[in-house]
XYZ file of C-alpha atoms in Angstrom:
650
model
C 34.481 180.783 -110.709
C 30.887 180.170 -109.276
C 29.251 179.297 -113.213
C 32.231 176.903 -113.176
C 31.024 174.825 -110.454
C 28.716 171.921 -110.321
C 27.206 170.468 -107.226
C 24.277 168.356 -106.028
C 22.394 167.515 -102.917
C 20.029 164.931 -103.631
C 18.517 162.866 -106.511
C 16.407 159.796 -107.346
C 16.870 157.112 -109.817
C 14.058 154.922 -111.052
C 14.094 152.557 -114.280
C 11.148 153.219 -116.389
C 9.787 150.151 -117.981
C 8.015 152.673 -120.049
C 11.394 154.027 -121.850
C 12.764 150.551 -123.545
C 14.541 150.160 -120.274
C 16.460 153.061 -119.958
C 17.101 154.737 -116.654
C 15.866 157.914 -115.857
C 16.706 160.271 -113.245
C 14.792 162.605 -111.838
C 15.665 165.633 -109.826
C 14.258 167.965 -107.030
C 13.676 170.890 -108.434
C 14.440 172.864 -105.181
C 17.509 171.593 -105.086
C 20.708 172.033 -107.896
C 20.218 170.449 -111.117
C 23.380 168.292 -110.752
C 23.667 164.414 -109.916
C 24.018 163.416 -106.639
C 26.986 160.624 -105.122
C 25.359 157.707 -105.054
C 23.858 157.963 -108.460
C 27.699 158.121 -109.604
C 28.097 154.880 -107.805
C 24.480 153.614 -108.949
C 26.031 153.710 -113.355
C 29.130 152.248 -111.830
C 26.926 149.117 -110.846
C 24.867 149.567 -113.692
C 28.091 149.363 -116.001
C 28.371 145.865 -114.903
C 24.941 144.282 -115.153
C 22.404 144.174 -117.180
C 19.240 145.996 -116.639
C 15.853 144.366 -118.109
C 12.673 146.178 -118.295
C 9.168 145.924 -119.973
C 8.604 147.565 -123.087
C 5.122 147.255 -124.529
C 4.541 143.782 -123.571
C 7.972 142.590 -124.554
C 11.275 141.849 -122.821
C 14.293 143.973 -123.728
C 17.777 144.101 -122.693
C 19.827 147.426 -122.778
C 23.469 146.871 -121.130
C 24.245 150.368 -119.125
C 28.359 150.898 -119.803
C 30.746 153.572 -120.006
C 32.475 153.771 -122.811
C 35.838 155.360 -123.085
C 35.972 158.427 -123.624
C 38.505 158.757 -125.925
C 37.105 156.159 -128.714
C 34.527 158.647 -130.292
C 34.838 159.294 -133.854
C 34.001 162.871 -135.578
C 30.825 161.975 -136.551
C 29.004 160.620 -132.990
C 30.869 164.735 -131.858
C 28.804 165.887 -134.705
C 25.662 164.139 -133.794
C 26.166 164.801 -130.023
C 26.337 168.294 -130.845
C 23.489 168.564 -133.134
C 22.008 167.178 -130.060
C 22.501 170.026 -127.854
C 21.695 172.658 -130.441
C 18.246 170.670 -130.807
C 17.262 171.265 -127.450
C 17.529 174.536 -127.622
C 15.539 174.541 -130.604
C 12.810 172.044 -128.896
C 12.379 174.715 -125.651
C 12.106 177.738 -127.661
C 9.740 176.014 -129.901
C 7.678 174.703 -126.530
C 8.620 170.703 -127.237
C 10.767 168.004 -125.792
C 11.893 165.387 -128.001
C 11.740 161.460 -126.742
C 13.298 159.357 -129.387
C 17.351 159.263 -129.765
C 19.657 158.001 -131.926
C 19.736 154.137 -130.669
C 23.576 153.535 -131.318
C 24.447 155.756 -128.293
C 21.543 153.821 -126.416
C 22.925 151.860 -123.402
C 26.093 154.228 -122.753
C 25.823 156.128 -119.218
C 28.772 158.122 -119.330
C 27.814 161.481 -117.662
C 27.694 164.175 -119.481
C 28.098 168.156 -119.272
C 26.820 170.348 -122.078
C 27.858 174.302 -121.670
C 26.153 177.234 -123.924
C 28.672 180.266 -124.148
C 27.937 184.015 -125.780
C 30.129 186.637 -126.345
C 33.232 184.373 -124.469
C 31.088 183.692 -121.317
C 29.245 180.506 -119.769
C 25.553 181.695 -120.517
C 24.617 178.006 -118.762
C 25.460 174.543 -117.988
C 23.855 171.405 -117.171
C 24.685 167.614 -116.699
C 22.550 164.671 -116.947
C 22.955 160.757 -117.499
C 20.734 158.485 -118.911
C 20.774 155.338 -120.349
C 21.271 156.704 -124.008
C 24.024 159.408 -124.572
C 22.432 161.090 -126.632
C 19.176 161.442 -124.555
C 22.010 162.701 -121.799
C 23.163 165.279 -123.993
C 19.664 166.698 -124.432
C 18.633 166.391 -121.299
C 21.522 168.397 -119.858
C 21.046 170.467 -123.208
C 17.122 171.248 -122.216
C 17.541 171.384 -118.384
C 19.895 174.577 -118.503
C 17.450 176.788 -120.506
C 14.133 174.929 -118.416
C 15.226 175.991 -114.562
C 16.227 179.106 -115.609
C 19.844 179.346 -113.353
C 23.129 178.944 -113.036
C 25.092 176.811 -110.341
C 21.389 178.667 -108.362
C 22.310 182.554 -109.899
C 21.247 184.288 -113.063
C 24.555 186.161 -113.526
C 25.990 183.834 -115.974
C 22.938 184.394 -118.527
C 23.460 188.213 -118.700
C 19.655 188.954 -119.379
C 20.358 187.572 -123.336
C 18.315 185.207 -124.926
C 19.581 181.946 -127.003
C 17.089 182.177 -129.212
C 18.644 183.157 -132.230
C 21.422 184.297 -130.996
C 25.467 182.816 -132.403
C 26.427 181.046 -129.150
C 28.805 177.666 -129.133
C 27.935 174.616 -127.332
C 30.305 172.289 -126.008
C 29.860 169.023 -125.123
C 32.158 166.902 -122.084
C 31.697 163.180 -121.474
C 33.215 161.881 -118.472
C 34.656 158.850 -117.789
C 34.803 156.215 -114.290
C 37.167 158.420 -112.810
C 39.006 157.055 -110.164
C 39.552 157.594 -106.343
C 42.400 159.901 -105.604
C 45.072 158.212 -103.047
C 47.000 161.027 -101.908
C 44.740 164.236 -101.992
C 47.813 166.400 -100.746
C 48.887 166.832 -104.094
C 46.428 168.920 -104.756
C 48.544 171.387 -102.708
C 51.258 171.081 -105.189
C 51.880 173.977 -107.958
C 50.561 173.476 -110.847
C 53.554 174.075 -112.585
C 55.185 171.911 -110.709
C 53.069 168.703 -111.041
C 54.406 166.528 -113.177
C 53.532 162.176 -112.781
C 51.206 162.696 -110.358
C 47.638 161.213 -110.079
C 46.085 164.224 -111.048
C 47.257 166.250 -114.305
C 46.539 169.885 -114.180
C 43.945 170.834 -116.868
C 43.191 167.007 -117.643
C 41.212 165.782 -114.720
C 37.791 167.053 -113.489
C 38.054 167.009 -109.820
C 34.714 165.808 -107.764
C 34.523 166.214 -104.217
C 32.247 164.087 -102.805
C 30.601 164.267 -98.650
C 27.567 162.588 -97.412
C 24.517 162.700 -99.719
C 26.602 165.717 -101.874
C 29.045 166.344 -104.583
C 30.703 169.107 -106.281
C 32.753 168.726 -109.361
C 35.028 171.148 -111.305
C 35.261 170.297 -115.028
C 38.610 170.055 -116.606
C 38.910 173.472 -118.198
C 38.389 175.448 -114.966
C 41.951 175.737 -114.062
C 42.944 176.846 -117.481
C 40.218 179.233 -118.013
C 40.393 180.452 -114.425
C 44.126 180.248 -114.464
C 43.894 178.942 -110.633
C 45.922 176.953 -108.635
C 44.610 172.664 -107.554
C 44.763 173.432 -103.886
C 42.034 176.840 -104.448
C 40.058 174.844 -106.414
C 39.198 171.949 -103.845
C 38.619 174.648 -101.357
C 35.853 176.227 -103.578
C 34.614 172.708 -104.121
C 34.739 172.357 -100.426
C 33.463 175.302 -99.422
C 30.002 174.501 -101.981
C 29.582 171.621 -99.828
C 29.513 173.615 -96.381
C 33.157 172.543 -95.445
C 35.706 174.950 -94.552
C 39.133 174.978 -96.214
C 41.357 172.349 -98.024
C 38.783 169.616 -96.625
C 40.095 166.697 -98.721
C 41.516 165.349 -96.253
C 38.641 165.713 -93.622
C 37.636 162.021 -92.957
C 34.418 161.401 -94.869
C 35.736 162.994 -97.480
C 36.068 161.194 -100.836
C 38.103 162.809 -104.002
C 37.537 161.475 -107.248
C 39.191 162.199 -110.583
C 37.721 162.019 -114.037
C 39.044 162.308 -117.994
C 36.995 163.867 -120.057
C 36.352 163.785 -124.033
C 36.194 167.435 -124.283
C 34.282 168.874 -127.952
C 32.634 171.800 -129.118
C 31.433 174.028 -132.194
C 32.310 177.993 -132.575
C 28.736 177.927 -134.818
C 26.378 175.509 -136.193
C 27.536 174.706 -139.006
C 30.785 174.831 -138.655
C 33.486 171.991 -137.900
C 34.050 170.285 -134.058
C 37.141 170.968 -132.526
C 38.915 168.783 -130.056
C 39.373 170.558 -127.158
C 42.295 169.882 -124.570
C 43.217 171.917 -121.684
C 40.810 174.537 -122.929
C 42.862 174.654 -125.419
C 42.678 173.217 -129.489
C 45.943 171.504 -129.561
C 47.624 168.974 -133.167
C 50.138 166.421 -133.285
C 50.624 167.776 -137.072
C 54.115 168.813 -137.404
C 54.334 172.416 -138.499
C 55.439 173.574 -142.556
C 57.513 176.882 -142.887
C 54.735 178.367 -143.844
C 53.035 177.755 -140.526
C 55.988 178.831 -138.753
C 55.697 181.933 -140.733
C 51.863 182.540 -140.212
C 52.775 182.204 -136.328
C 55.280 184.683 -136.202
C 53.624 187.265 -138.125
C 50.707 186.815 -135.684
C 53.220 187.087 -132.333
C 55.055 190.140 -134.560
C 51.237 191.992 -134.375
C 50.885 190.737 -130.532
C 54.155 192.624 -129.310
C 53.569 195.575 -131.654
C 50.008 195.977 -130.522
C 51.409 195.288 -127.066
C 53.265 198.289 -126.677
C 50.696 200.352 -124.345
C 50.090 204.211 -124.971
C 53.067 205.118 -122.252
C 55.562 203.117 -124.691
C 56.282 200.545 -122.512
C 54.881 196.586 -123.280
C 52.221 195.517 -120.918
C 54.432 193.131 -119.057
C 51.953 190.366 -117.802
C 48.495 189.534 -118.662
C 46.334 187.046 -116.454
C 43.441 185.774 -118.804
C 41.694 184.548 -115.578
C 40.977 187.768 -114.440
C 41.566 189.669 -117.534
C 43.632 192.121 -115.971
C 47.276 193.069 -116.217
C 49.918 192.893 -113.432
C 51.907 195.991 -111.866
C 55.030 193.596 -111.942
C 58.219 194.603 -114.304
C 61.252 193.425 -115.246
C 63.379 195.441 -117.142
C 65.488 192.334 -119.150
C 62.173 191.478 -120.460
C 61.044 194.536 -121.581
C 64.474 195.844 -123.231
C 64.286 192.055 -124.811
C 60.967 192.632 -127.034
C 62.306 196.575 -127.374
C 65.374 194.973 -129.371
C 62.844 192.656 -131.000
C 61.113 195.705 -131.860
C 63.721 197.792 -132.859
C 64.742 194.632 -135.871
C 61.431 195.006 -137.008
C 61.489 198.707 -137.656
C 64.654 198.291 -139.381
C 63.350 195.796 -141.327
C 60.326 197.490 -142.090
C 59.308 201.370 -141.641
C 56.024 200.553 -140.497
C 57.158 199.553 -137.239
C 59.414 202.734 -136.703
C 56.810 205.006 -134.614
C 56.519 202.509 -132.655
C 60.051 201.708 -131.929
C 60.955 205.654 -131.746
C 58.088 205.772 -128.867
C 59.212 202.666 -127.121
C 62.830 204.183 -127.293
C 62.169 207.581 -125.932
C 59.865 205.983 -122.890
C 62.996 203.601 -122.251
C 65.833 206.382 -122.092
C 63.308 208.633 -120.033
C 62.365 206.376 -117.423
C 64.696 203.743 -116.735
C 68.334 205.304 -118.399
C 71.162 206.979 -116.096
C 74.204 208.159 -116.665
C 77.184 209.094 -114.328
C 80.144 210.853 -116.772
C 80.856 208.639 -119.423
C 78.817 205.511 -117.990
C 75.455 204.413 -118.649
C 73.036 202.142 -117.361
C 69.249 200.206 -116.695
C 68.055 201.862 -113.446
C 64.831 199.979 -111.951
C 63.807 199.326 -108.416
C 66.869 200.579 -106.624
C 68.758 198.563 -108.683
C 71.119 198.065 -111.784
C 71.534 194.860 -113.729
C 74.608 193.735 -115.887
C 71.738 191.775 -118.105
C 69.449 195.071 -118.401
C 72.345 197.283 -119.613
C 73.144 194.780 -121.955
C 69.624 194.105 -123.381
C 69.548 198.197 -123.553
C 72.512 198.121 -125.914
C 71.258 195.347 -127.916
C 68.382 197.558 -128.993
C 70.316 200.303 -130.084
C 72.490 197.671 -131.946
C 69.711 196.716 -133.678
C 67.887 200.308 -134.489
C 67.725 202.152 -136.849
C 67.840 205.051 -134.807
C 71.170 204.291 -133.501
C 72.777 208.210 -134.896
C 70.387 209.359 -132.921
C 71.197 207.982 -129.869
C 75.030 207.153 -130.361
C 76.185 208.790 -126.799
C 73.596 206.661 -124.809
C 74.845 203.535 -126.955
C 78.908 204.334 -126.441
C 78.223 204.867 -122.820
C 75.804 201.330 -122.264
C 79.065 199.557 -123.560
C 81.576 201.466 -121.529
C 79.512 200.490 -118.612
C 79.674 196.746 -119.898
C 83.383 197.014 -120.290
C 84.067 198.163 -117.210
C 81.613 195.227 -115.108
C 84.459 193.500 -116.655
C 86.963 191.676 -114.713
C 90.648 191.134 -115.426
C 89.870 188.117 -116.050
C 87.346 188.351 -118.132
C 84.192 187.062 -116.173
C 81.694 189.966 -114.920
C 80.231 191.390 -112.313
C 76.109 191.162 -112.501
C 75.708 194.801 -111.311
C 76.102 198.068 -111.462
C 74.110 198.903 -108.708
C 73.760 196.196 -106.301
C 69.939 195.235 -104.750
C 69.517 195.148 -100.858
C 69.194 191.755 -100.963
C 71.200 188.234 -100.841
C 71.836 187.024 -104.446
C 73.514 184.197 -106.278
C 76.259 185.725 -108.606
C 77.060 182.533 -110.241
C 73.560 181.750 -111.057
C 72.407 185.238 -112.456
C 75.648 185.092 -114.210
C 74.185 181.970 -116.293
C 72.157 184.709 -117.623
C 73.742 187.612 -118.066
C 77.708 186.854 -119.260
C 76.155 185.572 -122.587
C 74.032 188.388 -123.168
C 76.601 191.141 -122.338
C 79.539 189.403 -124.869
C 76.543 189.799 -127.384
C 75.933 193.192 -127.078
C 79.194 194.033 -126.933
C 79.458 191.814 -130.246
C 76.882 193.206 -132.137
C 77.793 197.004 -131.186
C 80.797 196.330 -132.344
C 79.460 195.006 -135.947
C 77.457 198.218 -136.373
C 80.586 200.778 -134.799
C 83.659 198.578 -136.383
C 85.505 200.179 -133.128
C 87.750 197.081 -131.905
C 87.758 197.788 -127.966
C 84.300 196.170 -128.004
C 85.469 193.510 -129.919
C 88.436 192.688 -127.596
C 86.156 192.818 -124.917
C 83.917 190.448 -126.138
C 86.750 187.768 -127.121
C 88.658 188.391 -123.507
C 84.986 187.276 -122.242
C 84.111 184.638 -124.408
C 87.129 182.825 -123.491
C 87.035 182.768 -119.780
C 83.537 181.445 -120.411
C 84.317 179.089 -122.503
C 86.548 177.590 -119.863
C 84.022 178.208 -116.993
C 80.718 176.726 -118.900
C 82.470 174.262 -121.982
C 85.413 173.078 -120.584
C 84.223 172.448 -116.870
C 80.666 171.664 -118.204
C 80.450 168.995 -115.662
C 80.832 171.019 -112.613
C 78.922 174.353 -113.803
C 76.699 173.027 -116.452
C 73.122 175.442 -116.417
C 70.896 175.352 -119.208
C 70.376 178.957 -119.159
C 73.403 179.701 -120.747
C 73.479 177.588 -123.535
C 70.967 179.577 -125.823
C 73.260 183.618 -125.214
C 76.425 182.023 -125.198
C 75.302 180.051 -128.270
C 74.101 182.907 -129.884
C 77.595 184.957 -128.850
C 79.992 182.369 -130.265
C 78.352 181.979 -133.921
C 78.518 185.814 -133.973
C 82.082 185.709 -132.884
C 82.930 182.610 -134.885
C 81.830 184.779 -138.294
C 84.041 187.511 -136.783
C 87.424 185.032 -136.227
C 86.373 181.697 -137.948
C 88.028 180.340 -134.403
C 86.206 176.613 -134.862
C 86.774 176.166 -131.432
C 83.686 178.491 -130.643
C 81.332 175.768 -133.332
C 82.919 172.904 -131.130
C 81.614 174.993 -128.078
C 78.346 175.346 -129.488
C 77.970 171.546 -130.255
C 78.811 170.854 -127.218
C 76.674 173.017 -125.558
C 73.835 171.433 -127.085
C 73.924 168.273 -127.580
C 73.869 168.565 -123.248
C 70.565 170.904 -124.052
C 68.936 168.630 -125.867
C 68.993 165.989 -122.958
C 65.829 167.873 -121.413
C 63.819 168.448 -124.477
C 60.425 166.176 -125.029
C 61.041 164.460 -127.654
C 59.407 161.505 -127.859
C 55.377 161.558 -128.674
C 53.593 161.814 -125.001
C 50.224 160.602 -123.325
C 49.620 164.492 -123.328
C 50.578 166.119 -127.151
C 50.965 169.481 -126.181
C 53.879 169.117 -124.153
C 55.698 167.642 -127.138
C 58.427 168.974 -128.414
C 58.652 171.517 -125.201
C 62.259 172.171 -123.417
C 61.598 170.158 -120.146
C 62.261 166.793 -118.416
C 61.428 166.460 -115.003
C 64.291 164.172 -114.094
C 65.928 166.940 -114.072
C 64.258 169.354 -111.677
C 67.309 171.434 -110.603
C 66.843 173.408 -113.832
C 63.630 174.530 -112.897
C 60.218 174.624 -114.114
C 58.546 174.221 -117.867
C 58.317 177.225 -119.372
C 57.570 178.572 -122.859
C 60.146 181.358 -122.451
C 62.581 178.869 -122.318
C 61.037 176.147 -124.933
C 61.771 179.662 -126.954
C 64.949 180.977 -126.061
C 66.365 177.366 -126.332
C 64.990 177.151 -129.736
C 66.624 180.064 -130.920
C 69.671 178.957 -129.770
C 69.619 175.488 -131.982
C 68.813 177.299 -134.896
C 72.291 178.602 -134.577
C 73.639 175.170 -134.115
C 71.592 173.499 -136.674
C 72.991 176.326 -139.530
C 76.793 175.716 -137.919
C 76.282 172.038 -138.340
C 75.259 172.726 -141.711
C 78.224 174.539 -142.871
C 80.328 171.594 -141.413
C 78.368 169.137 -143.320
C 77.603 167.065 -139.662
C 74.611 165.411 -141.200
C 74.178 163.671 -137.977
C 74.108 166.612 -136.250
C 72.159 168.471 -138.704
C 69.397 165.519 -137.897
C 69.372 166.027 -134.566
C 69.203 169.742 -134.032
C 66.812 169.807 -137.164
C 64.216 167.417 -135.772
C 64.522 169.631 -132.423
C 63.921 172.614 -133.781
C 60.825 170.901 -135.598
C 59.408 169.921 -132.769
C 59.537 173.058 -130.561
C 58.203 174.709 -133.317
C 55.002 172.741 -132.788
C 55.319 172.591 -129.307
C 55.149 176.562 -129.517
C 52.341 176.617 -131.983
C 49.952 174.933 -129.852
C 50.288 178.083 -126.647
C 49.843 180.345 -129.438
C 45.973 181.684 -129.232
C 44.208 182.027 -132.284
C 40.278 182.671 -133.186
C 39.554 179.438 -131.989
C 41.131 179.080 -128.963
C 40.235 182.004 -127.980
C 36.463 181.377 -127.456
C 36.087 181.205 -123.975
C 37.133 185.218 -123.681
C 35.424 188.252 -124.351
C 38.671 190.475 -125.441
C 40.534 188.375 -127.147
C 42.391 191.251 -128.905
C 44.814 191.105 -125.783
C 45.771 188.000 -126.541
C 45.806 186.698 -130.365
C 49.278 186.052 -131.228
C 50.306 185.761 -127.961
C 52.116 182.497 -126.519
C 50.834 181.434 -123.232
C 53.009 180.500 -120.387
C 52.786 177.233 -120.242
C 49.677 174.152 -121.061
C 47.911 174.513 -117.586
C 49.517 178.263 -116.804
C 46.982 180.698 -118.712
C 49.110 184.268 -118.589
C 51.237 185.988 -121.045
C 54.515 187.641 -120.289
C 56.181 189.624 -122.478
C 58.968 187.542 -123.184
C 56.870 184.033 -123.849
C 56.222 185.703 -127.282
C 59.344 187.854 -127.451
C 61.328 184.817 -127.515
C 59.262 182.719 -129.754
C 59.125 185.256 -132.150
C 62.889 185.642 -132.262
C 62.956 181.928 -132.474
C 60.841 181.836 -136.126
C 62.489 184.811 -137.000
C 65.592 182.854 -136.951
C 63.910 179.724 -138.958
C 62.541 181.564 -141.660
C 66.084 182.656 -142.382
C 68.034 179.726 -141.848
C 65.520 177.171 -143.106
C 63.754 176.551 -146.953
C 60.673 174.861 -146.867
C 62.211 171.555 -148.286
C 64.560 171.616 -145.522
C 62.190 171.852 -142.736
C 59.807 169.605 -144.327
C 62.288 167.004 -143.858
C 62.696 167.422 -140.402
C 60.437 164.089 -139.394
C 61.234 162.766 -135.218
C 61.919 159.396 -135.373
């Protein structure tokens, strides 16, 4: 993370009665180019007084303020930016411009300009003057005039500018403020939620003695690191060991930031947030339709040579982990196998991904089969296994291995219906009841939709002798078992078994079900738009973390309950689950990376289509697009475009 980080050791400030009054700054050029402490205090003064100066034998005024940073309009962005490209044209061309656009004149805000090539940091400087766009150019010119990088030449790769298609991006910061409890920097990042600092929002400045060192807001997402590592990098640029925030002497400051940049000269500026290019627009159909095709190519090009997916990507590294888990696998193989019998283009791949499946990780003992991974058998991994098949169209082909998946399900069955979450038990202490959240939904599924490809009514029974202890266990006693978890499979299980029966209890149990879900979904417009629309409230913290797995897997699940609500004519309902599903849709669209968002890395073939994690946690597991993708899938089919049009919040 070193071209991440800006520090500073010393720096004068003098006010040139030669400049119309502006201040200007100048550096030791033996030391780092950045902005020392007290000149941060020095702007906070000077955004309170006035500052008069000669100017060619007359007196002028020029008030020093911040302005806020998020009251600037498309075209000063433009300007600003034209700014930074100038300097690069000026130093190349062996000039240095002195006159700037006078309506930025008087506005100290600090500033950070960044050049990137080929997805990398090729430089970055700050300055602050008394007219913002003089600042921009300054920190512009100053990167390609001292020749480093945070003191290295590693981040300029040996490449010129000159000429070349790199991106500027511009950051203005504001006051910032002084943190009051620095231990929450030791917090998760996916757990901090209402705390001072916002992961991915704030630039965090350490500041000791005569030196600072700041991380801009982007670091954690594009370095996918956790608060407490950053502060001890910023610590340890200062000479302090450790988490030294709370070493006395030691002052933390916060900033926002107006975050902008351009992929190219001429093209448009885009907004950037959390490294990230993020809308409040609410999605059309044919957006929701655009996204999925894009996750579709993700998971299909995701499927590595072996014919297994590539089970967790972290961009901050750009490497993939050794971690598995065979429910998320055997959940994008199902995906996988709908798509190649939807469309023979996909079958190769789904044949390959089939045979690597019942190679590696399939057992059988007589007329039993079953998941086998890490010394250990899952009810849920079975399940998902016969959920492919259910799905392919390769099922002739590997009818035995299907028949003997569900026997296996059938008999994890208890008399009384609930089930027993393994086959083969781990070595470890588990909690039954909770993985059963999980997995009871997802077995009465399979065993569902085998049964609508086989017609053979043992599976059927099975599924209904399950359904209904369930139904007791998480509809009836929702009060003492309620977990969100199971709302989406067992959802999903009693619209299938509903079509089979038309028992309207099982649409009762879905509304129900939902209408509780709902309770923890974002729905009103936030301080921070891309966690709108997302599956999360953090009143509730028992039901864990946010998580675009779940935004997707919940979203699924409405779909079912907006088309039941539908065929009952419950307009109100329809309203309400229609506006949700809206919303998550969004909320969905904005992890997805694109060509845009994906400027700050240099193979972002691994990751186009994908859906990230979560807003400040910058990996992709398998099933964050798996579940998405099922999600749309499901919209495009229950929805026209009228109909989702017409899905406004509020």
């Amino acid at each position: 993370m070193a071209e991440f980080l800006y520090s500073s050791m010393a720096a004068s400030a003098s006010i040139d009665s030669g400049s119309g009054g502006r201040v200007v700054f100048s550096f030791d050029r033996g030391l780092t180019r950045n902005i020392a402490v007290f000149l941060a205090v020095l702007l906070l003064v000077f955004s309170a007084y006035l500052i008069f100066a000669g100017n060619g034998g007359e007196t002028s005024r020029t008030p020093i303020f911040l302005r806020d940073v998020s009251g600037f309009s498309a075209g000063e962005k433009e300007a600003l930016l034209e700014v930074a490209y100038a300097a690069v044209d000026d130093f190349y061309a062996g000039r240095r411009r002195s006159d700037f656009d006078p309506s930025f004149g008087g506005v100290g805000n600090e500033v950070y300009v960044v050049f990137r090539l080929d997805g990398r940091r090729w430089g970055a400087g700050r300055a602050s003057c008394g007219n913002l766009a003089e600042s921009v150019y300054n920190a512009a010119y100053r990167i390609l005039d001292e020749k480093s990088c945070d003191g290295t030449l590693t981040c300029y790769g040996g490449r010129s500018l000159k000429d070349a298609d790199f991106q500027a991006e511009v950051f203005i910061l504001d006051r910032g403020f002084e943190v009051s409890d620095v231990n929450i920097f030791r917090v998760k990042k996916s757990g901090m939620h209402g705390l001072e600092y916002e992961p991915g929002v704030h630039a965090i400045r350490i500041i000791h003695g005569a030196g600072n060192a700041t991380y801009l807001d982007d670091v954690l997402i594009q370095g996918d690191v956790e608060p407490e590592r950053m502060v001890e990098r910023l610590c340890g640029s200062l000479g302090l060991d450790g988490f030294c925030a709370n070493t006395p002497g030691v002052v933390v400051r916060l900033h926002r930031s107006t975050h902008f940049m351009k992929l190219e000269r001429d093209g448009r500026v885009l907004d950037v947030f959390r490294g990230n290019i993020v809308t409040d627009e609410l999605p059309r159909l044919r957006d929701v339709n655009e996204s999925f095709n894009a996750m579709s190519g993700w998971i299909s090009a995701n499927l590595n040579d072996e014919g297994f997916f590539n089970y967790l990507y972290f961009l901050g590294s750009g490497s993939y982990s050794t971690s598995n888990n065979m429910i998320r696998q055997l959940m994008a193989s199902r995906f996988l196998a709908e798509l190649a019998g939807e469309d023979e283009a996909y079958l190769d791949l789904h044949r390959r991904n089939l045979e690597y499946v019942f190679e590696n990780w399939y057992l059988r003992d007589g007329d039993f089969g079953y998941i086998y991974f890490s010394d250990k058998s899952k009810l849920g991994a079975t399940a998902m296994a016969l959920r492919t098949l259910a799905y392919s169209p390769l099922l002739d082909e590997y009818g035995v291995e299907a028949g003997c998946l569900a026997n296996t399900l059938i008999g994890l069955q208890n008399e009384d219906g609930s089930f027993k979450a393994w086959m083969i038990e781990p070595d470890y202490a588990y909690d039954e009841d909770y993985l059963l959240t999980f997995y009871s939904g997802e077995a009465i599924l399979a065993l569902t939709e085998y049964y609508g490809r086989t017609g053979d009514e043992r599976f059927l029974d099975a599924a209904l002798k399950s359904q209904n202890y369930y139904l007791v266990e998480y509809v009836d006693r929702l009060g003492e078992n309620y977990y969100p978890a199971y709302v989406p499979w067992h959802t999903m299980s009693l619209y299938r078994l509903y079509q089979i029966t038309g028992n309207e209890s099982y649409v009762d149990a879905v509304f129900i079900l939902n209408d509780e879900l709902l309770k923890i979904q974002q729905t009103e417009k936030p301080e921070f738009i891309d966690v709108w629309g997302r599956f999360f409230n953090p009143r509730y913290p028992q039901y864990g973390y946010p998580h675009s797995s779940s935004t997707g897997v919940y979203l699924e699940g409405v779909t079912y309950a907006y088309e039941l609500a539908r065929e009952r004519n419950d307009t109100a309902r329809m309203k309400t689950y229609g506006e949700s599903v809206r919303l998550a849709s969004l909320n969905i669209i904005n992890l997805q990376f694109d060509s845009e968002n994906t400027y700050y890395l240099n193979r972002p073939e691994r990751v186009l289509g994908a859906i990230r994690v979560g807003v400040a946690q910058n990996s992709i597991r398998v099933d964050t697009t798996q579940h998405s993708a099922d999600a749309f899938k499901r919209i495009l089919t229950v929805f026209t475009e009228e109909e989702f049009s017409a899905q406004t919040p509020g």
